[in-house]
Amino acid sequence: MTDTPKTDKPDIFDTRESEVRGYSRSWPATFAKAYGAKQWGEDGKEFIDFFSGAGALNYGHNNPVVMNPLVEYLQSGAVLHSLDMKTPAKREFLETFQDLILKPRGLDYTVMFPGPTGTNTVEAALKLARKVTGRQHMLSFTNAFHGMTLGSLSVTGNSMKREGAGIPLTNSSKIPYDDYFDGETQDFLWLEKVLEDSGSGVDKPAAVIVETVQGEGGLRAARAEWLRELSKLTKKHDILLIVDDVQAGCGRTGSFFSFEDAGIEPDIVCLSKSISGSGLPMALTLFRPELDVWEAGEHNGTFRGNNPAFVTATAAIKNFWADNTFQNELADTIAALHQRLDSIVEKAEGASIRGRGLLAGLHFEDDEVAGKVAAEAFDNGLLLETSGPKDEVTKIMPPLTISSHDLEQGLDIIEAAVLKFAPAAEPAAV
Amino acid sequence: MTDTPKTDKPDIFDTRESEVRGYSRSWPATFAKAYGAKQWGEDGKEFIDFFSGAGALNYGHNNPVVMNPLVEYLQSGAVLHSLDMKTPAKREFLETFQDLILKPRGLDYTVMFPGPTGTNTVEAALKLARKVTGRQHMLSFTNAFHGMTLGSLSVTGNSMKREGAGIPLTNSSKIPYDDYFDGETQDFLWLEKVLEDSGSGVDKPAAVIVETVQGEGGLRAARAEWLRELSKLTKKHDILLIVDDVQAGCGRTGSFFSFEDAGIEPDIVCLSKSISGSGLPMALTLFRPELDVWEAGEHNGTFRGNNPAFVTATAAIKNFWADNTFQNELADTIAALHQRLDSIVEKAEGASIRGRGLLAGLHFEDDEVAGKVAAEAFDNGLLLETSGPKDEVTKIMPPLTISSHDLEQGLDIIEAAVLKFAPAAEPAAV
Amino acid sequence: MTDTPKTDKPDIFDTRESEVRGYSRSWPATFAKAYGAKQWGEDGKEFIDFFSGAGALNYGHNNPVVMNPLVEYLQSGAVLHSLDMKTPAKREFLETFQDLILKPRGLDYTVMFPGPTGTNTVEAALKLARKVTGRQHMLSFTNAFHGMTLGSLSVTGNSMKREGAGIPLTNSSKIPYDDYFDGETQDFLWLEKVLEDSGSGVDKPAAVIVETVQGEGGLRAARAEWLRELSKLTKKHDILLIVDDVQAGCGRTGSFFSFEDAGIEPDIVCLSKSISGSGLPMALTLFRPELDVWEAGEHNGTFRGNNPAFVTATAAIKNFWADNTFQNELADTIAALHQRLDSIVEKAEGASIRGRGLLAGLHFEDDEVAGKVAAEAFDNGLLLETSGPKDEVTKIMPPLTISSHDLEQGLDIIEAAVLKFAPAAEPAAV
Amino acid sequence: MTDTPKTDKPDIFDTRESEVRGYSRSWPATFAKAYGAKQWGEDGKEFIDFFSGAGALNYGHNNPVVMNPLVEYLQSGAVLHSLDMKTPAKREFLETFQDLILKPRGLDYTVMFPGPTGTNTVEAALKLARKVTGRQHMLSFTNAFHGMTLGSLSVTGNSMKREGAGIPLTNSSKIPYDDYFDGETQDFLWLEKVLEDSGSGVDKPAAVIVETVQGEGGLRAARAEWLRELSKLTKKHDILLIVDDVQAGCGRTGSFFSFEDAGIEPDIVCLSKSISGSGLPMALTLFRPELDVWEAGEHNGTFRGNNPAFVTATAAIKNFWADNTFQNELADTIAALHQRLDSIVEKAEGASIRGRGLLAGLHFEDDEVAGKVAAEAFDNGLLLETSGPKDEVTKIMPPLTISSHDLEQGLDIIEAAVLKFAPAAEPAAV
């Protein structure tokens, strides 16, 4: 327990905040300061951050690259909140996003500002897909996570979160994610079959929504060839493909969009979390221009014009994505992480690596280990989350900008914890 | 057209942003600066703001009261983004909200941070009401607006927005709002009857969700006695009462919560828009402590810990709500507005006042007038929105902090526009 | 208790049949014989039948008019079961129905055989209305009863029956039936308003489904002018009007279709119960020829070609509806019934007449009275059901063919029971 | 065209009956007489019947075994229509069913009369399963057919029939039927995985509903070991198992219940079609006594007490199921059919046998063949239906009582048609 109350006053988080809070239970510190890959408790305790605001802090905490323009903007008398009115900050974001993100990748997406959270962009994507196709069914994957509002929850897998809806979640069904059957069945056997069989009872969907890496669902990463096959199948059957890149996008897997490696071009892309570059709320829904059948105001949201976020988003893109420098450094960081994870799993019986890029995980055969590792890590100054339906995977998600030193230090803590709780591996025969 | 393009370059808002945008069509300026009750276009044109960020800017643009602490916070190295981890900024917000808002009003609400937008807090409220009661049906009112994600949309009235869902909106039905039948029927005749009649076919609802003033639905304001009757009825039938105070709350109607006048105590209250005091995204769901049956993490959201918003929210509450000074000044502003509106409607045939406090409207018998008034106002330097299913009401929503001078100037523009488009009233007989 | 078990053997109805059984509890006799308006228990006890097989035996039990041709048909080697293959019996039914029912009434309905029960014809009607209009919402009335399968149940009012679904009943909402507010509000105030208000949140329905008399919902009868107004409103808004004439049709209210008096022509009509004339299962869905957009086999059912029922249906129509004789006699029976009911309610405080034609009821202010009257009636040899959400109405539904003698005898039993359980009325002042 | 109109009068089936009719198109005769395995057109043309009323005529047309008691009953003055009142005919049916069907098979099912059609018993089963478990989701199989009312349609596979609903079919999802992937994946891989994975997003179902042979879905027969595995899985996960034995039951596969061979005991069993033994409408829902949680009247239906059907049902059971004689003869018929089918498929390239018992089919690689075979068969005097999502299987379903002579004659017609339309097989190498 790192967070000794200073007085006898009862903790207002206990007395006033809802039981729904989660992280403050696993990590019972009060975090006062943060910079780069580190956070400090009120008592001065230092933590390396392998959590990155659940993916919203890809460039680290309080990165001057975004914070300086932000403060400058706020002091300039410019418009802070503008819904979908035009502002110079929004114009500059659109131009920057177009010129540095879309054009170099040969992508021609229309940009929608759907309200500044992940679940907002997913809801907008689902609505648009249904409107465009006139179909009502939606397919999503086992262990998917897309958000907590009713539409997003309908395409989410986790049963505890689903039950929170209090009503049946309808108009969608689940299909197996890559390697769901541990290699026992061929990819898309089920999907192909039900789409081609008019008696399957699976209504032709408006879209398939997919995460390239399942950040909440246990860090399963889809293979590039699986994504290509999925893209081919949806095209063949005239079904829209939505990539929910809320967590895996913005560089997290090594490229700006997580689907670049696979060489696919989804019909709709959802971005949020790190798109603002600063942790400020922002989200985008991108789609092929032909799909832009919205009526004016048919989807809206009070905070869809959060200019401070546009400012930091612009700064982040200009700084990190104007050329390949950052992406190359990121490749090194990814390589370093995975080399070290390889070495860790070699030493621990039943441990294996999950995920891709800096959206990685360690899976243990014993479901209890991941939680123990995370708790031990916290005690030793590392913020590390678990993931998966049974919290059976430790989730390793440092800022993309983490230094080698901080990365290795965090991994040292992980290795020690793993070796403490997972059985030691038999030494490989020489 | 006030926004002459400086170059021949095509406008990126036209070429890249989705057709879903709305305000940038009615108000084709690019807004560069804003302060208090004013915004300025890039070309320097000044606008008085009777829109207030759709209610998110109750204390005006760039109010130093909130902007100074915000900049200071951002420069301090404190945590910006924290999900539901503990931070000093969140603690101070909770303490301030408890001590200056809840306690003085005798309210004991548990506070939930559901994600930083209005639709997030509504979705959380609906989920909680269903979970607590084990019932699935929800009642909402004709012309209600509660948000654009699937759950919120289900309790919303507007048919264009509903159709955007692309699927049937289920598990809710509509009941008539106060005075829906223009005084022809007694209040709650339908609600009482269907609740007491086990053959009504209206399933017993988990909750009734209500706005005290329908900001999007045409500025209808419920009478205090109607709200009391509603509260009594829901209590009698063991149904939860949710007040969606996203737009009408935070002082907009003259008191912090819009239901204070009525003397009722809803089971669940939704706040967003002006709760941050600055236009930064933030939302709260408040509920009676006995209703706090959430499991940890059962509802979540990446941006639920937006510390800059906590900082500005705290500053706004401390500055405006620590004693009665602001509320008294606000009463004067409200009186001034309504006195002037009275005078305007006397001069225009078929015009009438809608709404309550600074959430007011002018309704015209001819559905076309409101839109013409708003367009004319824009040309003359006033931002004025329309509301209602046919955009038949001009919506008058200046900052709560507007000066008499700006208020009168804006109203002058309105009066001139009204007299231009609405038929003149017969002079009253002497 | 009239049904003394003959032996000590446990009653197989108790040991083997499901708890879902109902009538065998209220009427614990075993009925061995039946003829006309009478049934006899195994022990020989005679009952006058004011129940008529819940409306399926409008021409009484074992009426030779239908039974003779039935037996003849069964002995002839003709086809008994034919799905929707052509048979001479079906052809003759179609010709007879066309020539003696439709043509004389100036009705040009296409005839569908949807499966031989009431709920089948309602489900077919709802499906067709949704298919034709492309709309999904359905409006039905408070206290409506349309059947027990999922689609029909969705438009039914009774909460106990609705809960039997085990899932939320969606895609429909309820509007107030004629005089639901006891004359306090004008007809269709709600319906007109929500249809004309695009912000009402009541989605434009595919159809409105209505019973002209609510047989299960408490014997409320809609007034002819109310039905006309409903018909006008649906036409005006391009909404289909479905009359569920399953119980009120086939002469029960004095004319073949219950809506003839009102002079309306519904878009779709559901018939079942007495359409076979014999109690054999049969149902029809009638609709305007332009609505016949079904694909072959898009709705089906194994027993939709129940030829024995076609034979008795044909015989019944030929015998009773070839000219006005029967209808004139029926008018006398109806007059006799209502005269007598008038006299009964004059003597009992708080009693009033419900219903229309031979689908009548006695409503008592004290909800307990109707049940007591029915129980007492059974003991005295009269089968009499209750109706309404609280079983607060005695339902009086003798065969249309009942003799004056049997009718008066049954009414004597009712009068005695009413006077026993309802408080005596104050004698009217002279 | 075998059915030359006798006059110039337009055919009333064309002018008055709905386009929804199906069989009268494929088989454009008017069927006047029927006996045993034969039907005769009005013009005297004889047809062998390999259709058996879609399974409702297992004992052939007009079998004196059931017709004599039926006529006798109808002439006796006994009660024809009784809802769920007690009658001697119902008592005798219950006793007979208990003593000759349930007891000898060691089954202790409570008997419910849910309304006299297949879809009625399925709807009752689904409602009961949801009520008992408090769960709302339902699992059914690819290519399942369970009926045309909304609840049954939700668990049905055929897309054309599903679209007829006009609304999304919710609260159920589909799982692969036995051998859906042509042996490529292990049984229940998907079902086991999703039930055990709390992140699968497939809500825990109230029940799984299954046909042991998919009569409408292409005559796929589940293997006994698959059914056993399914039964084990549902028990393990506390999910109810519903066997829809509407088409496969009543002896069709060689035993009274189609699941007897597999040695399983479903929680709920649906019977209809041939349960009356005569083609008269009747249905039963059977379930374990512990599941009988219905409230009185919670599910009902006007024709649930169709006494003529009880009489023929009793007669059929007494005649055919009192001892093993009939079942042994049936085994011979089945053997004869399958021997002959073996021989046919050997001669035709790409032909294979589907189904089980006398619910058999011929599948052809070329989807067009089955339809051509059926049309040719009709011309040559054999009634033969097609089945499957593309009508790619000829369905062979003669009465269980068919004589060897009629069986062989029908098969001769099939063989000739198959050899005409399917490519001849390469002679097997010696």
mmCIF file of N, CA and C in Angstrom, chain C residues 9 11 16-23 31-34 42 62 76-78 81 84 86 88 90-91 95 98 108-109 111 123 127 148 150 161 273 292 297-298 300 302, chain D residues 9 11 16-23 31-34 42 53 62 76-78 84 86 88 90-91 95 98 108-109 111 123 127 148 150 161 273 292 297-298 300 302:
data_model
loop_
_atom_site.group_PDB
_atom_site.id
_atom_site.type_symbol
_atom_site.label_atom_id
_atom_site.label_comp_id
_atom_site.label_asym_id
_atom_site.label_seq_id
_atom_site.Cartn_x
_atom_site.Cartn_y
_atom_site.Cartn_z
ATOM 1 N N LYS C 9 -58.572 -43.730 -8.648
ATOM 2 C CA LYS C 9 -57.456 -43.454 -9.554
ATOM 3 C C LYS C 9 -57.158 -41.965 -9.564
ATOM 4 N N ASP C 11 -56.466 -38.392 -10.933
ATOM 5 C CA ASP C 11 -56.930 -37.767 -12.173
ATOM 6 C C ASP C 11 -55.722 -37.506 -13.073
ATOM 7 N N ARG C 16 -50.598 -35.555 -15.206
ATOM 8 C CA ARG C 16 -49.835 -35.589 -16.450
ATOM 9 C C ARG C 16 -49.883 -34.273 -17.227
ATOM 10 N N GLU C 17 -50.993 -33.525 -17.078
ATOM 11 C CA GLU C 17 -51.098 -32.302 -17.893
ATOM 12 C C GLU C 17 -50.428 -31.118 -17.198
ATOM 13 N N SER C 18 -49.934 -30.228 -17.994
ATOM 14 C CA SER C 18 -49.180 -29.082 -17.467
ATOM 15 C C SER C 18 -50.043 -28.150 -16.635
ATOM 16 N N GLU C 19 -49.381 -27.457 -15.727
ATOM 17 C CA GLU C 19 -50.023 -26.448 -14.886
ATOM 18 C C GLU C 19 -50.607 -25.302 -15.702
ATOM 19 N N VAL C 20 -50.277 -25.241 -16.969
ATOM 20 C CA VAL C 20 -50.731 -24.132 -17.794
ATOM 21 C C VAL C 20 -52.236 -24.193 -18.059
ATOM 22 N N ARG C 21 -52.844 -25.340 -17.824
ATOM 23 C CA ARG C 21 -54.278 -25.470 -18.088
ATOM 24 C C ARG C 21 -55.084 -24.503 -17.219
ATOM 25 N N GLY C 22 -56.171 -23.996 -17.811
ATOM 26 C CA GLY C 22 -56.921 -22.977 -17.090
ATOM 27 C C GLY C 22 -58.377 -23.317 -16.878
ATOM 28 N N TYR C 23 -59.104 -23.546 -17.979
ATOM 29 C CA TYR C 23 -60.555 -23.736 -17.845
ATOM 30 C C TYR C 23 -60.895 -24.950 -16.989
ATOM 31 N N PHE C 31 -66.483 -32.886 -19.625
ATOM 32 C CA PHE C 31 -67.623 -32.676 -20.519
ATOM 33 C C PHE C 31 -67.719 -33.792 -21.538
ATOM 34 N N ALA C 32 -68.806 -34.502 -21.490
ATOM 35 C CA ALA C 32 -68.931 -35.705 -22.322
ATOM 36 C C ALA C 32 -69.722 -35.443 -23.600
ATOM 37 N N LYS C 33 -70.773 -34.668 -23.502
ATOM 38 C CA LYS C 33 -71.665 -34.452 -24.642
ATOM 39 C C LYS C 33 -71.925 -32.959 -24.802
ATOM 40 N N ALA C 34 -72.314 -32.581 -26.000
ATOM 41 C CA ALA C 34 -72.637 -31.177 -26.242
ATOM 42 C C ALA C 34 -73.576 -31.094 -27.425
ATOM 43 N N GLU C 42 -69.862 -35.753 -17.593
ATOM 44 C CA GLU C 42 -69.923 -37.220 -17.569
ATOM 45 C C GLU C 42 -70.991 -37.730 -16.610
ATOM 46 N N ASN C 62 -71.980 -29.148 -32.257
ATOM 47 C CA ASN C 62 -72.479 -30.257 -33.072
ATOM 48 C C ASN C 62 -73.700 -29.886 -33.899
ATOM 49 N N SER C 76 -66.134 -40.000 -47.509
ATOM 50 C CA SER C 76 -66.151 -40.003 -48.977
ATOM 51 C C SER C 76 -64.825 -40.367 -49.606
ATOM 52 N N GLY C 77 -63.769 -40.454 -48.790
ATOM 53 C CA GLY C 77 -62.466 -40.720 -49.371
ATOM 54 C C GLY C 77 -61.794 -39.490 -49.932
ATOM 55 N N ALA C 78 -62.350 -38.326 -49.669
ATOM 56 C CA ALA C 78 -61.737 -37.087 -50.161
ATOM 57 C C ALA C 78 -60.492 -36.755 -49.330
ATOM 58 N N HIS C 81 -56.100 -33.624 -45.565
ATOM 59 C CA HIS C 81 -55.002 -32.712 -45.226
ATOM 60 C C HIS C 81 -54.229 -32.406 -46.502
ATOM 61 N N ASP C 84 -51.199 -26.329 -49.007
ATOM 62 C CA ASP C 84 -51.873 -25.401 -49.920
ATOM 63 C C ASP C 84 -52.035 -25.978 -51.323
ATOM 64 N N LYS C 86 -54.385 -27.683 -54.184
ATOM 65 C CA LYS C 86 -55.788 -27.438 -54.543
ATOM 66 C C LYS C 86 -56.645 -28.670 -54.241
ATOM 67 N N PRO C 88 -61.054 -29.805 -54.206
ATOM 68 C CA PRO C 88 -62.417 -29.317 -54.455
ATOM 69 C C PRO C 88 -63.035 -28.667 -53.218
ATOM 70 N N LYS C 90 -61.550 -26.975 -50.904
ATOM 71 C CA LYS C 90 -60.990 -25.630 -50.750
ATOM 72 C C LYS C 90 -61.567 -24.697 -51.811
ATOM 73 N N ARG C 91 -61.697 -25.246 -53.017
ATOM 74 C CA ARG C 91 -62.282 -24.424 -54.087
ATOM 75 C C ARG C 91 -63.697 -23.994 -53.723
ATOM 76 N N GLU C 95 -65.052 -20.190 -53.296
ATOM 77 C CA GLU C 95 -66.179 -19.664 -54.086
ATOM 78 C C GLU C 95 -67.309 -19.174 -53.183
ATOM 79 N N GLN C 98 -66.317 -16.057 -51.338
ATOM 80 C CA GLN C 98 -66.327 -14.940 -52.284
ATOM 81 C C GLN C 98 -67.759 -14.498 -52.601
ATOM 82 N N ASP C 108 -63.350 -6.693 -51.664
ATOM 83 C CA ASP C 108 -62.508 -7.446 -52.599
ATOM 84 C C ASP C 108 -61.199 -7.809 -51.902
ATOM 85 N N TYR C 109 -61.264 -8.829 -51.079
ATOM 86 C CA TYR C 109 -60.073 -9.240 -50.346
ATOM 87 C C TYR C 109 -59.441 -10.475 -50.977
ATOM 88 N N VAL C 111 -57.458 -13.849 -50.287
ATOM 89 C CA VAL C 111 -57.589 -14.768 -49.160
ATOM 90 C C VAL C 111 -56.298 -15.563 -48.971
ATOM 91 N N GLU C 123 -50.020 -13.232 -36.870
ATOM 92 C CA GLU C 123 -48.590 -13.178 -37.240
ATOM 93 C C GLU C 123 -48.441 -12.925 -38.745
ATOM 94 N N LYS C 127 -46.571 -9.642 -40.354
ATOM 95 C CA LYS C 127 -45.459 -9.814 -41.291
ATOM 96 C C LYS C 127 -45.754 -9.105 -42.612
ATOM 97 N N MET C 148 -50.606 -15.704 -28.656
ATOM 98 C CA MET C 148 -49.578 -16.069 -27.696
ATOM 99 C C MET C 148 -48.224 -16.384 -28.319
ATOM 100 N N LEU C 150 -44.820 -15.133 -30.439
ATOM 101 C CA LEU C 150 -44.043 -13.946 -30.089
ATOM 102 C C LEU C 150 -44.506 -12.657 -30.773
ATOM 103 N N LYS C 161 -49.439 -12.381 -19.454
ATOM 104 C CA LYS C 161 -49.169 -13.101 -20.701
ATOM 105 C C LYS C 161 -47.891 -12.578 -21.361
ATOM 106 N N LYS C 273 -61.306 -18.783 -35.235
ATOM 107 C CA LYS C 273 -62.365 -19.239 -34.326
ATOM 108 C C LYS C 273 -63.567 -19.801 -35.090
ATOM 109 N N ASP C 292 -50.756 -7.979 -51.750
ATOM 110 C CA ASP C 292 -50.355 -9.393 -51.855
ATOM 111 C C ASP C 292 -48.934 -9.524 -52.426
ATOM 112 N N GLY C 297 -44.562 -19.395 -50.548
ATOM 113 C CA GLY C 297 -44.007 -20.114 -49.409
ATOM 114 C C GLY C 297 -43.346 -19.242 -48.358
ATOM 115 N N GLU C 298 -43.442 -17.931 -48.501
ATOM 116 C CA GLU C 298 -42.762 -17.054 -47.533
ATOM 117 C C GLU C 298 -43.398 -17.147 -46.139
ATOM 118 N N ASN C 300 -45.830 -20.143 -44.232
ATOM 119 C CA ASN C 300 -46.519 -21.409 -44.485
ATOM 120 C C ASN C 300 -46.988 -22.024 -43.171
ATOM 121 N N THR C 302 -48.136 -26.316 -41.703
ATOM 122 C CA THR C 302 -48.532 -27.683 -42.084
ATOM 123 C C THR C 302 -50.041 -27.862 -42.187
ATOM 124 N N LYS D 9 -64.166 -20.753 -66.894
ATOM 125 C CA LYS D 9 -64.175 -19.960 -65.665
ATOM 126 C C LYS D 9 -62.736 -19.791 -65.178
ATOM 127 N N ASP D 11 -59.667 -19.766 -62.742
ATOM 128 C CA ASP D 11 -59.408 -20.591 -61.565
ATOM 129 C C ASP D 11 -59.446 -19.709 -60.325
ATOM 130 N N ARG D 16 -58.306 -15.516 -56.378
ATOM 131 C CA ARG D 16 -58.712 -15.141 -55.021
ATOM 132 C C ARG D 16 -57.672 -15.494 -53.964
ATOM 133 N N GLU D 17 -56.880 -16.536 -54.190
ATOM 134 C CA GLU D 17 -55.945 -16.946 -53.129
ATOM 135 C C GLU D 17 -54.627 -16.183 -53.253
ATOM 136 N N SER D 18 -54.006 -15.998 -52.124
ATOM 137 C CA SER D 18 -52.775 -15.195 -52.067
ATOM 138 C C SER D 18 -51.620 -15.847 -52.827
ATOM 139 N N GLU D 19 -50.721 -14.995 -53.278
ATOM 140 C CA GLU D 19 -49.496 -15.436 -53.938
ATOM 141 C C GLU D 19 -48.610 -16.280 -53.027
ATOM 142 N N VAL D 20 -48.941 -16.322 -51.774
ATOM 143 C CA VAL D 20 -48.088 -17.053 -50.833
ATOM 144 C C VAL D 20 -48.173 -18.566 -51.029
ATOM 145 N N ARG D 21 -49.216 -19.009 -51.765
ATOM 146 C CA ARG D 21 -49.382 -20.455 -51.945
ATOM 147 C C ARG D 21 -48.188 -21.036 -52.688
ATOM 148 N N GLY D 22 -47.832 -22.282 -52.327
ATOM 149 C CA GLY D 22 -46.636 -22.865 -52.918
ATOM 150 C C GLY D 22 -46.877 -24.185 -53.627
ATOM 151 N N TYR D 23 -47.385 -25.172 -52.901
ATOM 152 C CA TYR D 23 -47.504 -26.510 -53.485
ATOM 153 C C TYR D 23 -48.413 -26.521 -54.704
ATOM 154 N N PHE D 31 -56.640 -32.109 -56.079
ATOM 155 C CA PHE D 31 -56.657 -33.463 -55.523
ATOM 156 C C PHE D 31 -58.017 -33.775 -54.914
ATOM 157 N N ALA D 32 -58.655 -34.767 -55.498
ATOM 158 C CA ALA D 32 -60.033 -35.040 -55.098
ATOM 159 C C ALA D 32 -60.139 -36.168 -54.070
ATOM 160 N N LYS D 33 -59.336 -37.198 -54.256
ATOM 161 C CA LYS D 33 -59.443 -38.375 -53.396
ATOM 162 C C LYS D 33 -58.060 -38.765 -52.899
ATOM 163 N N ALA D 34 -58.009 -39.502 -51.823
ATOM 164 C CA ALA D 34 -56.727 -39.956 -51.294
ATOM 165 C C ALA D 34 -56.968 -41.197 -50.454
ATOM 166 N N GLU D 42 -58.734 -34.595 -59.711
ATOM 167 C CA GLU D 42 -60.135 -34.569 -60.154
ATOM 168 C C GLU D 42 -60.313 -35.300 -61.475
ATOM 169 N N GLY D 53 -48.149 -35.248 -46.626
ATOM 170 C CA GLY D 53 -48.620 -34.049 -45.926
ATOM 171 C C GLY D 53 -47.508 -33.371 -45.154
ATOM 172 N N ASN D 62 -56.504 -41.131 -45.016
ATOM 173 C CA ASN D 62 -57.795 -41.782 -44.725
ATOM 174 C C ASN D 62 -57.649 -43.200 -44.207
ATOM 175 N N SER D 76 -71.369 -39.143 -32.373
ATOM 176 C CA SER D 76 -71.794 -39.571 -31.030
ATOM 177 C C SER D 76 -72.372 -38.440 -30.191
ATOM 178 N N GLY D 77 -72.224 -37.207 -30.680
ATOM 179 C CA GLY D 77 -72.698 -36.102 -29.846
ATOM 180 C C GLY D 77 -71.688 -35.684 -28.790
ATOM 181 N N ALA D 78 -70.483 -36.208 -28.865
ATOM 182 C CA ALA D 78 -69.445 -35.831 -27.886
ATOM 183 C C ALA D 78 -68.923 -34.427 -28.206
ATOM 184 N N ASP D 84 -59.044 -26.057 -22.951
ATOM 185 C CA ASP D 84 -58.396 -27.013 -22.036
ATOM 186 C C ASP D 84 -59.333 -27.521 -20.958
ATOM 187 N N LYS D 86 -61.746 -30.474 -19.472
ATOM 188 C CA LYS D 86 -61.581 -31.932 -19.470
ATOM 189 C C LYS D 86 -62.654 -32.586 -20.334
ATOM 190 N N PRO D 88 -63.622 -36.743 -21.959
ATOM 191 C CA PRO D 88 -63.198 -38.153 -21.973
ATOM 192 C C PRO D 88 -62.199 -38.425 -23.097
ATOM 193 N N LYS D 90 -59.953 -36.463 -24.335
ATOM 194 C CA LYS D 90 -58.633 -35.965 -23.934
ATOM 195 C C LYS D 90 -58.037 -36.871 -22.857
ATOM 196 N N ARG D 91 -58.886 -37.299 -21.937
ATOM 197 C CA ARG D 91 -58.406 -38.194 -20.895
ATOM 198 C C ARG D 91 -57.842 -39.477 -21.506
ATOM 199 N N GLU D 95 -54.053 -40.893 -21.235
ATOM 200 C CA GLU D 95 -53.746 -42.207 -20.674
ATOM 201 C C GLU D 95 -53.003 -43.079 -21.680
ATOM 202 N N GLN D 98 -49.496 -41.814 -22.234
ATOM 203 C CA GLN D 98 -48.691 -42.153 -21.060
ATOM 204 C C GLN D 98 -48.343 -43.637 -21.043
ATOM 205 N N ASP D 108 -40.667 -39.611 -18.456
ATOM 206 C CA ASP D 108 -41.667 -39.024 -17.576
ATOM 207 C C ASP D 108 -41.852 -37.554 -17.944
ATOM 208 N N TYR D 109 -42.593 -37.330 -19.000
ATOM 209 C CA TYR D 109 -42.801 -35.955 -19.444
ATOM 210 C C TYR D 109 -44.177 -35.441 -19.029
ATOM 211 N N VAL D 111 -47.274 -33.144 -20.063
ATOM 212 C CA VAL D 111 -47.834 -32.915 -21.389
ATOM 213 C C VAL D 111 -48.567 -31.570 -21.413
ATOM 214 N N GLU D 123 -43.040 -22.316 -30.088
ATOM 215 C CA GLU D 123 -43.126 -21.056 -29.329
ATOM 216 C C GLU D 123 -43.313 -21.353 -27.833
ATOM 217 N N LYS D 127 -40.665 -20.191 -24.914
ATOM 218 C CA LYS D 127 -41.116 -19.368 -23.794
ATOM 219 C C LYS D 127 -40.809 -20.070 -22.469
ATOM 220 N N MET D 148 -43.059 -20.460 -38.491
ATOM 221 C CA MET D 148 -43.172 -19.186 -39.191
ATOM 222 C C MET D 148 -43.685 -18.048 -38.317
ATOM 223 N N LEU D 150 -43.170 -15.457 -35.043
ATOM 224 C CA LEU D 150 -41.951 -14.683 -34.820
ATOM 225 C C LEU D 150 -40.903 -15.388 -33.961
ATOM 226 N N LYS D 161 -37.323 -16.976 -45.661
ATOM 227 C CA LYS D 161 -38.372 -17.029 -44.646
ATOM 228 C C LYS D 161 -38.083 -16.026 -43.529
ATOM 229 N N LYS D 273 -47.643 -32.356 -36.354
ATOM 230 C CA LYS D 273 -47.795 -33.091 -37.618
ATOM 231 C C LYS D 273 -48.511 -34.437 -37.404
ATOM 232 N N ASP D 292 -42.212 -27.486 -15.178
ATOM 233 C CA ASP D 292 -43.605 -27.038 -15.354
ATOM 234 C C ASP D 292 -43.919 -25.836 -14.467
ATOM 235 N N GLY D 297 -52.964 -20.515 -17.710
ATOM 236 C CA GLY D 297 -53.353 -19.621 -18.793
ATOM 237 C C GLY D 297 -52.228 -18.757 -19.340
ATOM 238 N N GLU D 298 -51.002 -18.960 -18.874
ATOM 239 C CA GLU D 298 -49.899 -18.092 -19.312
ATOM 240 C C GLU D 298 -49.588 -18.313 -20.794
ATOM 241 N N ASN D 300 -51.879 -19.958 -24.079
ATOM 242 C CA ASN D 300 -53.145 -20.607 -24.392
ATOM 243 C C ASN D 300 -53.358 -20.667 -25.902
ATOM 244 N N THR D 302 -57.027 -21.107 -28.790
ATOM 245 C CA THR D 302 -58.426 -21.500 -28.920
ATOM 246 C C THR D 302 -58.608 -22.969 -29.308
#
